[in-house]
Amino acid sequence: MEKLLENFAKSIAALSAAMILLSVVHEFGYFAYVGSFFQTFVTATDYFTNAILWMPIGIITIFGWQAWRFILEDPPKIQRNNWKSWIAPLFLVGGPVSIFVFTSSGFPLFYLVGLGYLWIILFDRFVPKVELAPLSVVELRKLLRIGVPIIAAIFTLGYERAKADLDLRTNSQPYIIGIKDVPTGILRIPLRHFDKGLLLSNPVDHRIEFVKWEKVDQISKPTEDTRIDPPSCAWFRILCARSWSSP
């Protein structure tokens, strides 16, 4: 029982460290699109907060590890005389290529599936396993073999999230941000909130701005009346959800 608890504690510590690393990589991808200078406003608290949000994904990844182990640990080999051995590699590489050629999808994660598979194949070819190697060398090899595709995928997720957030400039209603010592509020679309302040998008000037919390007086958003009137309102002006104004 004591050994079980010790292993569990080590697993939690390793998972926490991995989640913090994923959080940092994700933010690098995000700000690679938004602007790297804005990342200077991100604090350690923000990275730890994001790591907590990454925790469920990490747990799901651990449970799903066995399902993908045949690709990660023993990728399907191509045998020239056995056409069946070509099926899995063709799907892994040909699928993303087909998506790129025949669709307008710009989501790079589709392509990373094929690239990740190629990385593992080439890695095994040029960095083969060494028998009786020290445990540290074996673990480092596993880390490089699997870690590089994972880091590339997380970086791409951050990059794609930034693109999606900036698309909100044309698809979202802006908020009214009250700034201290400014008589009128400014219209902005909040992108992210951090420990130090707000990352905002200016939909008019198409600019990205960062406002510190000490300068923010209030945040509000105008809402539309979404109530629907029944037919009796249109016919007899009875049970109307909204008030009628006489012409």
PDB file of C-alpha atoms in Angstrom:
ATOM      1  CA  MET A   1       0.000   0.000   0.000  1.00  0.00           C
ATOM      2  CA  GLU A   2       2.810   2.377   0.866  1.00  0.00           C
ATOM      3  CA  LYS A   3       4.521   1.673  -2.449  1.00  0.00           C
ATOM      4  CA  LEU A   4       1.249   2.246  -4.301  1.00  0.00           C
ATOM      5  CA  LEU A   5       0.803   5.643  -2.665  1.00  0.00           C
ATOM      6  CA  GLU A   6       4.410   6.521  -3.431  1.00  0.00           C
ATOM      7  CA  ASN A   7       3.973   5.664  -7.118  1.00  0.00           C
ATOM      8  CA  PHE A   8       0.711   7.595  -7.200  1.00  0.00           C
ATOM      9  CA  ALA A   9       2.405  10.666  -5.734  1.00  0.00           C
ATOM     10  CA  LYS A  10       5.193  10.410  -8.312  1.00  0.00           C
ATOM     11  CA  SER A  11       2.638  10.107 -11.107  1.00  0.00           C
ATOM     12  CA  ILE A  12       0.769  13.189  -9.907  1.00  0.00           C
ATOM     13  CA  ALA A  13       4.021  15.154  -9.662  1.00  0.00           C
ATOM     14  CA  ALA A  14       5.065  14.098 -13.162  1.00  0.00           C
ATOM     15  CA  LEU A  15       1.610  14.879 -14.537  1.00  0.00           C
ATOM     16  CA  SER A  16       1.622  18.328 -12.905  1.00  0.00           C
ATOM     17  CA  ALA A  17       5.031  19.127 -14.386  1.00  0.00           C
ATOM     18  CA  ALA A  18       3.854  17.943 -17.802  1.00  0.00           C
ATOM     19  CA  MET A  19       0.716  20.076 -17.597  1.00  0.00           C
ATOM     20  CA  ILE A  20       2.757  23.179 -16.744  1.00  0.00           C
ATOM     21  CA  LEU A  21       4.998  22.464 -19.732  1.00  0.00           C
ATOM     22  CA  LEU A  22       1.963  22.047 -21.988  1.00  0.00           C
ATOM     23  CA  SER A  23       0.552  25.317 -20.659  1.00  0.00           C
ATOM     24  CA  VAL A  24       3.767  27.170 -21.507  1.00  0.00           C
ATOM     25  CA  VAL A  25       3.945  25.620 -24.980  1.00  0.00           C
ATOM     26  CA  HIS A  26       0.283  26.462 -25.627  1.00  0.00           C
ATOM     27  CA  GLU A  27       0.864  30.101 -24.677  1.00  0.00           C
ATOM     28  CA  PHE A  28       3.899  30.290 -26.955  1.00  0.00           C
ATOM     29  CA  GLY A  29       1.705  29.092 -29.811  1.00  0.00           C
ATOM     30  CA  TYR A  30      -1.065  31.530 -28.901  1.00  0.00           C
ATOM     31  CA  PHE A  31       1.160  34.573 -28.742  1.00  0.00           C
ATOM     32  CA  ALA A  32       3.108  33.534 -31.820  1.00  0.00           C
ATOM     33  CA  TYR A  33      -0.042  34.574 -33.696  1.00  0.00           C
ATOM     34  CA  VAL A  34      -1.288  37.417 -31.505  1.00  0.00           C
ATOM     35  CA  GLY A  35       2.102  39.002 -30.849  1.00  0.00           C
ATOM     36  CA  SER A  36       4.997  37.723 -28.793  1.00  0.00           C
ATOM     37  CA  PHE A  37       5.350  40.973 -26.825  1.00  0.00           C
ATOM     38  CA  PHE A  38       1.967  40.442 -25.150  1.00  0.00           C
ATOM     39  CA  GLN A  39       3.314  37.253 -23.568  1.00  0.00           C
ATOM     40  CA  THR A  40       5.462  39.389 -21.256  1.00  0.00           C
ATOM     41  CA  PHE A  41       2.257  40.182 -19.341  1.00  0.00           C
ATOM     42  CA  VAL A  42       1.627  36.490 -18.594  1.00  0.00           C
ATOM     43  CA  THR A  43       2.648  35.564 -15.050  1.00  0.00           C
ATOM     44  CA  ALA A  44       3.477  32.266 -13.366  1.00  0.00           C
ATOM     45  CA  THR A  45      -0.021  32.306 -11.854  1.00  0.00           C
ATOM     46  CA  ASP A  46      -1.516  32.252 -15.346  1.00  0.00           C
ATOM     47  CA  TYR A  47       0.618  29.289 -16.342  1.00  0.00           C
ATOM     48  CA  PHE A  48      -0.390  27.364 -13.206  1.00  0.00           C
ATOM     49  CA  THR A  49      -4.063  28.206 -13.803  1.00  0.00           C
ATOM     50  CA  ASN A  50      -3.850  26.955 -17.375  1.00  0.00           C
ATOM     51  CA  ALA A  51      -2.076  23.832 -16.148  1.00  0.00           C
ATOM     52  CA  ILE A  52      -5.087  23.040 -13.947  1.00  0.00           C
ATOM     53  CA  LEU A  53      -7.323  23.415 -17.004  1.00  0.00           C
ATOM     54  CA  TRP A  54      -5.028  21.058 -18.897  1.00  0.00           C
ATOM     55  CA  MET A  55      -5.275  18.420 -16.150  1.00  0.00           C
ATOM     56  CA  PRO A  56      -8.438  16.672 -17.482  1.00  0.00           C
ATOM     57  CA  ILE A  57      -6.842  16.457 -20.928  1.00  0.00           C
ATOM     58  CA  GLY A  58      -3.758  14.929 -19.353  1.00  0.00           C
ATOM     59  CA  ILE A  59      -5.813  12.315 -17.513  1.00  0.00           C
ATOM     60  CA  ILE A  60      -7.736  11.443 -20.686  1.00  0.00           C
ATOM     61  CA  THR A  61      -4.433  11.166 -22.535  1.00  0.00           C
ATOM     62  CA  ILE A  62      -3.123   8.703 -19.966  1.00  0.00           C
ATOM     63  CA  PHE A  63      -6.227   6.520 -20.258  1.00  0.00           C
ATOM     64  CA  GLY A  64      -6.116   6.708 -24.053  1.00  0.00           C
ATOM     65  CA  TRP A  65      -2.421   5.914 -24.195  1.00  0.00           C
ATOM     66  CA  GLN A  66      -2.990   2.188 -24.614  1.00  0.00           C
ATOM     67  CA  ALA A  67      -5.301   2.753 -27.574  1.00  0.00           C
ATOM     68  CA  TRP A  68      -2.568   4.544 -29.526  1.00  0.00           C
ATOM     69  CA  ARG A  69       0.374   2.576 -28.211  1.00  0.00           C
ATOM     70  CA  PHE A  70       0.573   0.413 -31.328  1.00  0.00           C
ATOM     71  CA  ILE A  71       1.408   3.559 -33.303  1.00  0.00           C
ATOM     72  CA  LEU A  72       3.613   5.280 -30.756  1.00  0.00           C
ATOM     73  CA  GLU A  73       5.569   2.243 -29.558  1.00  0.00           C
ATOM     74  CA  ASP A  74       5.394   0.000 -32.611  1.00  0.00           C
ATOM     75  CA  PRO A  75       4.359   1.943 -35.723  1.00  0.00           C
ATOM     76  CA  PRO A  76       3.155  -0.240 -38.606  1.00  0.00           C
ATOM     77  CA  LYS A  77       6.008  -1.223 -40.910  1.00  0.00           C
ATOM     78  CA  ILE A  78       5.672  -1.311 -44.674  1.00  0.00           C
ATOM     79  CA  GLN A  79       6.537  -4.608 -46.329  1.00  0.00           C
ATOM     80  CA  ARG A  80       6.980  -4.464 -50.081  1.00  0.00           C
ATOM     81  CA  ASN A  81       5.532  -7.914 -50.673  1.00  0.00           C
ATOM     82  CA  ASN A  82       2.561  -7.497 -48.320  1.00  0.00           C
ATOM     83  CA  TRP A  83      -0.006  -4.990 -49.552  1.00  0.00           C
ATOM     84  CA  LYS A  84      -1.902  -5.113 -46.228  1.00  0.00           C
ATOM     85  CA  SER A  85       1.041  -3.468 -44.471  1.00  0.00           C
ATOM     86  CA  TRP A  86       0.474  -0.345 -46.593  1.00  0.00           C
ATOM     87  CA  ILE A  87      -3.071   0.306 -45.315  1.00  0.00           C
ATOM     88  CA  ALA A  88      -2.329   1.963 -41.956  1.00  0.00           C
ATOM     89  CA  PRO A  89       0.536   4.165 -43.242  1.00  0.00           C
ATOM     90  CA  LEU A  90      -1.559   5.286 -46.209  1.00  0.00           C
ATOM     91  CA  PHE A  91      -4.382   6.363 -43.896  1.00  0.00           C
ATOM     92  CA  LEU A  92      -2.006   8.111 -41.493  1.00  0.00           C
ATOM     93  CA  VAL A  93      -0.133  10.003 -44.202  1.00  0.00           C
ATOM     94  CA  GLY A  94      -2.544  10.014 -47.128  1.00  0.00           C
ATOM     95  CA  GLY A  95      -5.512  11.234 -45.052  1.00  0.00           C
ATOM     96  CA  PRO A  96      -3.974  14.564 -44.031  1.00  0.00           C
ATOM     97  CA  VAL A  97      -2.545  15.039 -47.546  1.00  0.00           C
ATOM     98  CA  SER A  98      -5.998  14.481 -49.070  1.00  0.00           C
ATOM     99  CA  ILE A  99      -7.546  16.975 -46.654  1.00  0.00           C
ATOM    100  CA  PHE A 100      -4.915  19.537 -47.612  1.00  0.00           C
ATOM    101  CA  VAL A 101      -5.364  19.013 -51.377  1.00  0.00           C
ATOM    102  CA  PHE A 102      -9.114  18.560 -51.728  1.00  0.00           C
ATOM    103  CA  THR A 103     -10.577  20.737 -48.955  1.00  0.00           C
ATOM    104  CA  SER A 104     -10.248  24.315 -47.790  1.00  0.00           C
ATOM    105  CA  SER A 105      -9.520  23.271 -44.211  1.00  0.00           C
ATOM    106  CA  GLY A 106      -6.558  25.125 -42.782  1.00  0.00           C
ATOM    107  CA  PHE A 107      -6.399  23.232 -39.495  1.00  0.00           C
ATOM    108  CA  PRO A 108      -2.786  22.035 -39.228  1.00  0.00           C
ATOM    109  CA  LEU A 109      -3.517  19.327 -36.632  1.00  0.00           C
ATOM    110  CA  PHE A 110      -4.717  17.105 -39.473  1.00  0.00           C
ATOM    111  CA  TYR A 111      -1.286  17.395 -41.037  1.00  0.00           C
ATOM    112  CA  LEU A 112       0.480  16.841 -37.716  1.00  0.00           C
ATOM    113  CA  VAL A 113      -0.958  13.329 -37.550  1.00  0.00           C
ATOM    114  CA  GLY A 114       0.940  12.327 -40.653  1.00  0.00           C
ATOM    115  CA  LEU A 115       4.036  14.299 -39.689  1.00  0.00           C
ATOM    116  CA  GLY A 116       4.029  12.727 -36.233  1.00  0.00           C
ATOM    117  CA  TYR A 117       3.905   9.266 -37.763  1.00  0.00           C
ATOM    118  CA  LEU A 118       6.782  10.118 -40.113  1.00  0.00           C
ATOM    119  CA  TRP A 119       8.759  11.551 -37.178  1.00  0.00           C
ATOM    120  CA  ILE A 120       8.452   8.262 -35.259  1.00  0.00           C
ATOM    121  CA  ILE A 121       9.452   6.207 -38.318  1.00  0.00           C
ATOM    122  CA  LEU A 122      12.503   8.380 -39.065  1.00  0.00           C
ATOM    123  CA  PHE A 123      13.423   8.583 -35.381  1.00  0.00           C
ATOM    124  CA  ASP A 124      13.463   4.792 -35.093  1.00  0.00           C
ATOM    125  CA  ARG A 125      15.578   4.571 -38.235  1.00  0.00           C
ATOM    126  CA  PHE A 126      18.235   7.114 -37.264  1.00  0.00           C
ATOM    127  CA  VAL A 127      18.110   6.725 -33.468  1.00  0.00           C
ATOM    128  CA  PRO A 128      17.721   2.966 -32.972  1.00  0.00           C
ATOM    129  CA  LYS A 129      17.345   1.332 -29.597  1.00  0.00           C
ATOM    130  CA  VAL A 130      20.600   0.463 -27.866  1.00  0.00           C
ATOM    131  CA  GLU A 131      20.680  -2.797 -25.945  1.00  0.00           C
ATOM    132  CA  LEU A 132      21.818  -2.603 -22.335  1.00  0.00           C
ATOM    133  CA  ALA A 133      21.657   1.196 -22.465  1.00  0.00           C
ATOM    134  CA  PRO A 134      21.429   3.111 -19.173  1.00  0.00           C
ATOM    135  CA  LEU A 135      17.924   3.812 -17.941  1.00  0.00           C
ATOM    136  CA  SER A 136      18.440   7.564 -18.354  1.00  0.00           C
ATOM    137  CA  VAL A 137      19.302   7.100 -22.043  1.00  0.00           C
ATOM    138  CA  VAL A 138      16.238   4.911 -22.599  1.00  0.00           C
ATOM    139  CA  GLU A 139      13.936   7.452 -20.941  1.00  0.00           C
ATOM    140  CA  LEU A 140      15.493  10.335 -22.901  1.00  0.00           C
ATOM    141  CA  ARG A 141      14.935   8.465 -26.148  1.00  0.00           C
ATOM    142  CA  LYS A 142      11.275   7.855 -25.282  1.00  0.00           C
ATOM    143  CA  LEU A 143      10.853  11.507 -24.338  1.00  0.00           C
ATOM    144  CA  LEU A 144      12.268  12.762 -27.633  1.00  0.00           C
ATOM    145  CA  ARG A 145      10.384  10.175 -29.660  1.00  0.00           C
ATOM    146  CA  ILE A 146       6.956  10.970 -28.270  1.00  0.00           C
ATOM    147  CA  GLY A 147       7.461  14.436 -26.791  1.00  0.00           C
ATOM    148  CA  VAL A 148       8.318  16.265 -30.008  1.00  0.00           C
ATOM    149  CA  PRO A 149       5.005  15.422 -31.791  1.00  0.00           C
ATOM    150  CA  ILE A 150       3.021  16.229 -28.632  1.00  0.00           C
ATOM    151  CA  ILE A 151       4.736  19.603 -28.177  1.00  0.00           C
ATOM    152  CA  ALA A 152       4.162  20.408 -31.855  1.00  0.00           C
ATOM    153  CA  ALA A 153       0.463  19.563 -31.486  1.00  0.00           C
ATOM    154  CA  ILE A 154       0.025  21.706 -28.352  1.00  0.00           C
ATOM    155  CA  PHE A 155       1.838  24.638 -29.975  1.00  0.00           C
ATOM    156  CA  THR A 156      -0.479  24.325 -32.973  1.00  0.00           C
ATOM    157  CA  LEU A 157      -3.536  24.227 -30.694  1.00  0.00           C
ATOM    158  CA  GLY A 158      -2.463  27.523 -29.133  1.00  0.00           C
ATOM    159  CA  TYR A 159      -1.844  29.051 -32.548  1.00  0.00           C
ATOM    160  CA  GLU A 160      -5.242  27.937 -33.829  1.00  0.00           C
ATOM    161  CA  ARG A 161      -6.999  29.204 -30.706  1.00  0.00           C
ATOM    162  CA  ALA A 162      -5.487  32.639 -31.292  1.00  0.00           C
ATOM    163  CA  LYS A 163      -6.791  32.617 -34.856  1.00  0.00           C
ATOM    164  CA  ALA A 164     -10.257  31.636 -33.613  1.00  0.00           C
ATOM    165  CA  ASP A 165     -10.206  34.364 -30.948  1.00  0.00           C
ATOM    166  CA  LEU A 166      -9.285  37.031 -33.476  1.00  0.00           C
ATOM    167  CA  ASP A 167     -12.138  35.887 -35.719  1.00  0.00           C
ATOM    168  CA  LEU A 168     -14.443  37.090 -32.918  1.00  0.00           C
ATOM    169  CA  ARG A 169     -13.710  40.645 -34.035  1.00  0.00           C
ATOM    170  CA  THR A 170     -16.297  40.258 -36.777  1.00  0.00           C
ATOM    171  CA  ASN A 171     -18.610  37.676 -35.179  1.00  0.00           C
ATOM    172  CA  SER A 172     -19.066  38.958 -31.614  1.00  0.00           C
ATOM    173  CA  GLN A 173     -20.732  41.915 -30.004  1.00  0.00           C
ATOM    174  CA  PRO A 174     -18.179  44.093 -28.211  1.00  0.00           C
ATOM    175  CA  TYR A 175     -18.197  44.826 -24.495  1.00  0.00           C
ATOM    176  CA  ILE A 176     -18.170  48.293 -22.971  1.00  0.00           C
ATOM    177  CA  ILE A 177     -14.939  48.623 -20.999  1.00  0.00           C
ATOM    178  CA  GLY A 178     -14.946  51.464 -18.499  1.00  0.00           C
ATOM    179  CA  ILE A 179     -11.467  52.943 -18.074  1.00  0.00           C
ATOM    180  CA  LYS A 180     -10.581  55.098 -15.072  1.00  0.00           C
ATOM    181  CA  ASP A 181     -10.186  58.817 -15.808  1.00  0.00           C
ATOM    182  CA  VAL A 182     -11.873  58.280 -19.201  1.00  0.00           C
ATOM    183  CA  PRO A 183     -15.353  59.869 -19.412  1.00  0.00           C
ATOM    184  CA  THR A 184     -16.846  57.319 -21.829  1.00  0.00           C
ATOM    185  CA  GLY A 185     -16.403  53.578 -22.096  1.00  0.00           C
ATOM    186  CA  ILE A 186     -14.563  51.966 -24.973  1.00  0.00           C
ATOM    187  CA  LEU A 187     -15.920  49.186 -27.177  1.00  0.00           C
ATOM    188  CA  ARG A 188     -13.646  46.171 -27.098  1.00  0.00           C
ATOM    189  CA  ILE A 189     -13.871  42.389 -27.512  1.00  0.00           C
ATOM    190  CA  PRO A 190     -12.186  40.537 -24.608  1.00  0.00           C
ATOM    191  CA  LEU A 191      -9.864  37.807 -25.862  1.00  0.00           C
ATOM    192  CA  ARG A 192      -8.204  36.539 -22.673  1.00  0.00           C
ATOM    193  CA  HIS A 193      -8.028  37.558 -19.026  1.00  0.00           C
ATOM    194  CA  PHE A 194      -4.795  37.248 -17.097  1.00  0.00           C
ATOM    195  CA  ASP A 195      -3.527  37.929 -13.623  1.00  0.00           C
ATOM    196  CA  LYS A 196      -2.307  41.388 -14.665  1.00  0.00           C
ATOM    197  CA  GLY A 197      -5.131  42.488 -16.938  1.00  0.00           C
ATOM    198  CA  LEU A 198      -7.260  42.000 -20.034  1.00  0.00           C
ATOM    199  CA  LEU A 199      -6.182  41.187 -23.575  1.00  0.00           C
ATOM    200  CA  LEU A 200      -8.609  43.057 -25.820  1.00  0.00           C
ATOM    201  CA  SER A 201      -9.366  43.356 -29.507  1.00  0.00           C
ATOM    202  CA  ASN A 202     -10.300  46.714 -31.008  1.00  0.00           C
ATOM    203  CA  PRO A 203     -12.847  45.829 -33.728  1.00  0.00           C
ATOM    204  CA  VAL A 204     -12.764  49.328 -35.226  1.00  0.00           C
ATOM    205  CA  ASP A 205      -9.030  49.879 -35.601  1.00  0.00           C
ATOM    206  CA  HIS A 206      -8.222  46.134 -35.836  1.00  0.00           C
ATOM    207  CA  ARG A 207      -5.693  46.303 -33.027  1.00  0.00           C
ATOM    208  CA  ILE A 208      -4.800  44.106 -30.065  1.00  0.00           C
ATOM    209  CA  GLU A 209      -4.543  45.907 -26.719  1.00  0.00           C
ATOM    210  CA  PHE A 210      -3.671  45.004 -23.141  1.00  0.00           C
ATOM    211  CA  VAL A 211      -5.293  46.906 -20.257  1.00  0.00           C
ATOM    212  CA  LYS A 212      -4.154  46.392 -16.671  1.00  0.00           C
ATOM    213  CA  TRP A 213      -6.783  45.608 -14.046  1.00  0.00           C
ATOM    214  CA  GLU A 214      -6.040  48.744 -12.033  1.00  0.00           C
ATOM    215  CA  LYS A 215      -7.163  50.836 -15.013  1.00  0.00           C
ATOM    216  CA  VAL A 216     -10.440  48.947 -15.513  1.00  0.00           C
ATOM    217  CA  ASP A 217     -13.397  50.610 -13.817  1.00  0.00           C
ATOM    218  CA  GLN A 218     -16.225  48.379 -15.050  1.00  0.00           C
ATOM    219  CA  ILE A 219     -17.155  45.897 -17.762  1.00  0.00           C
ATOM    220  CA  SER A 220     -20.609  45.742 -19.321  1.00  0.00           C
ATOM    221  CA  LYS A 221     -22.265  44.353 -22.401  1.00  0.00           C
ATOM    222  CA  PRO A 222     -25.445  45.554 -24.114  1.00  0.00           C
ATOM    223  CA  THR A 223     -28.015  42.789 -24.474  1.00  0.00           C
ATOM    224  CA  GLU A 224     -30.762  42.355 -27.011  1.00  0.00           C
ATOM    225  CA  ASP A 225     -34.368  41.586 -26.144  1.00  0.00           C
ATOM    226  CA  THR A 226     -34.737  37.939 -27.155  1.00  0.00           C
ATOM    227  CA  ARG A 227     -38.295  37.467 -25.912  1.00  0.00           C
ATOM    228  CA  ILE A 228     -40.706  36.097 -28.517  1.00  0.00           C
ATOM    229  CA  ASP A 229     -44.272  37.370 -28.723  1.00  0.00           C
ATOM    230  CA  PRO A 230     -47.130  34.861 -29.179  1.00  0.00           C
ATOM    231  CA  PRO A 231     -49.520  35.195 -32.168  1.00  0.00           C
ATOM    232  CA  SER A 232     -52.100  36.841 -29.872  1.00  0.00           C
ATOM    233  CA  CYS A 233     -49.762  39.789 -29.565  1.00  0.00           C
ATOM    234  CA  ALA A 234     -49.517  40.305 -33.322  1.00  0.00           C
ATOM    235  CA  TRP A 235     -53.264  39.813 -33.841  1.00  0.00           C
ATOM    236  CA  PHE A 236     -54.834  41.390 -30.767  1.00  0.00           C
ATOM    237  CA  ARG A 237     -51.888  42.915 -28.859  1.00  0.00           C
ATOM    238  CA  ILE A 238     -52.598  40.573 -25.938  1.00  0.00           C
ATOM    239  CA  LEU A 239     -49.926  38.842 -23.825  1.00  0.00           C
ATOM    240  CA  CYS A 240     -47.152  40.780 -25.482  1.00  0.00           C
ATOM    241  CA  ALA A 241     -43.705  40.228 -24.038  1.00  0.00           C
ATOM    242  CA  ARG A 242     -42.547  43.627 -25.260  1.00  0.00           C
ATOM    243  CA  SER A 243     -44.357  46.911 -25.005  1.00  0.00           C
ATOM    244  CA  TRP A 244     -46.041  48.241 -28.122  1.00  0.00           C
ATOM    245  CA  SER A 245     -45.589  51.781 -29.282  1.00  0.00           C
ATOM    246  CA  SER A 246     -48.520  53.322 -31.061  1.00  0.00           C
ATOM    247  CA  PRO A 247     -47.751  54.481 -34.621  1.00  0.00           C
TER     248      PRO A 247
END
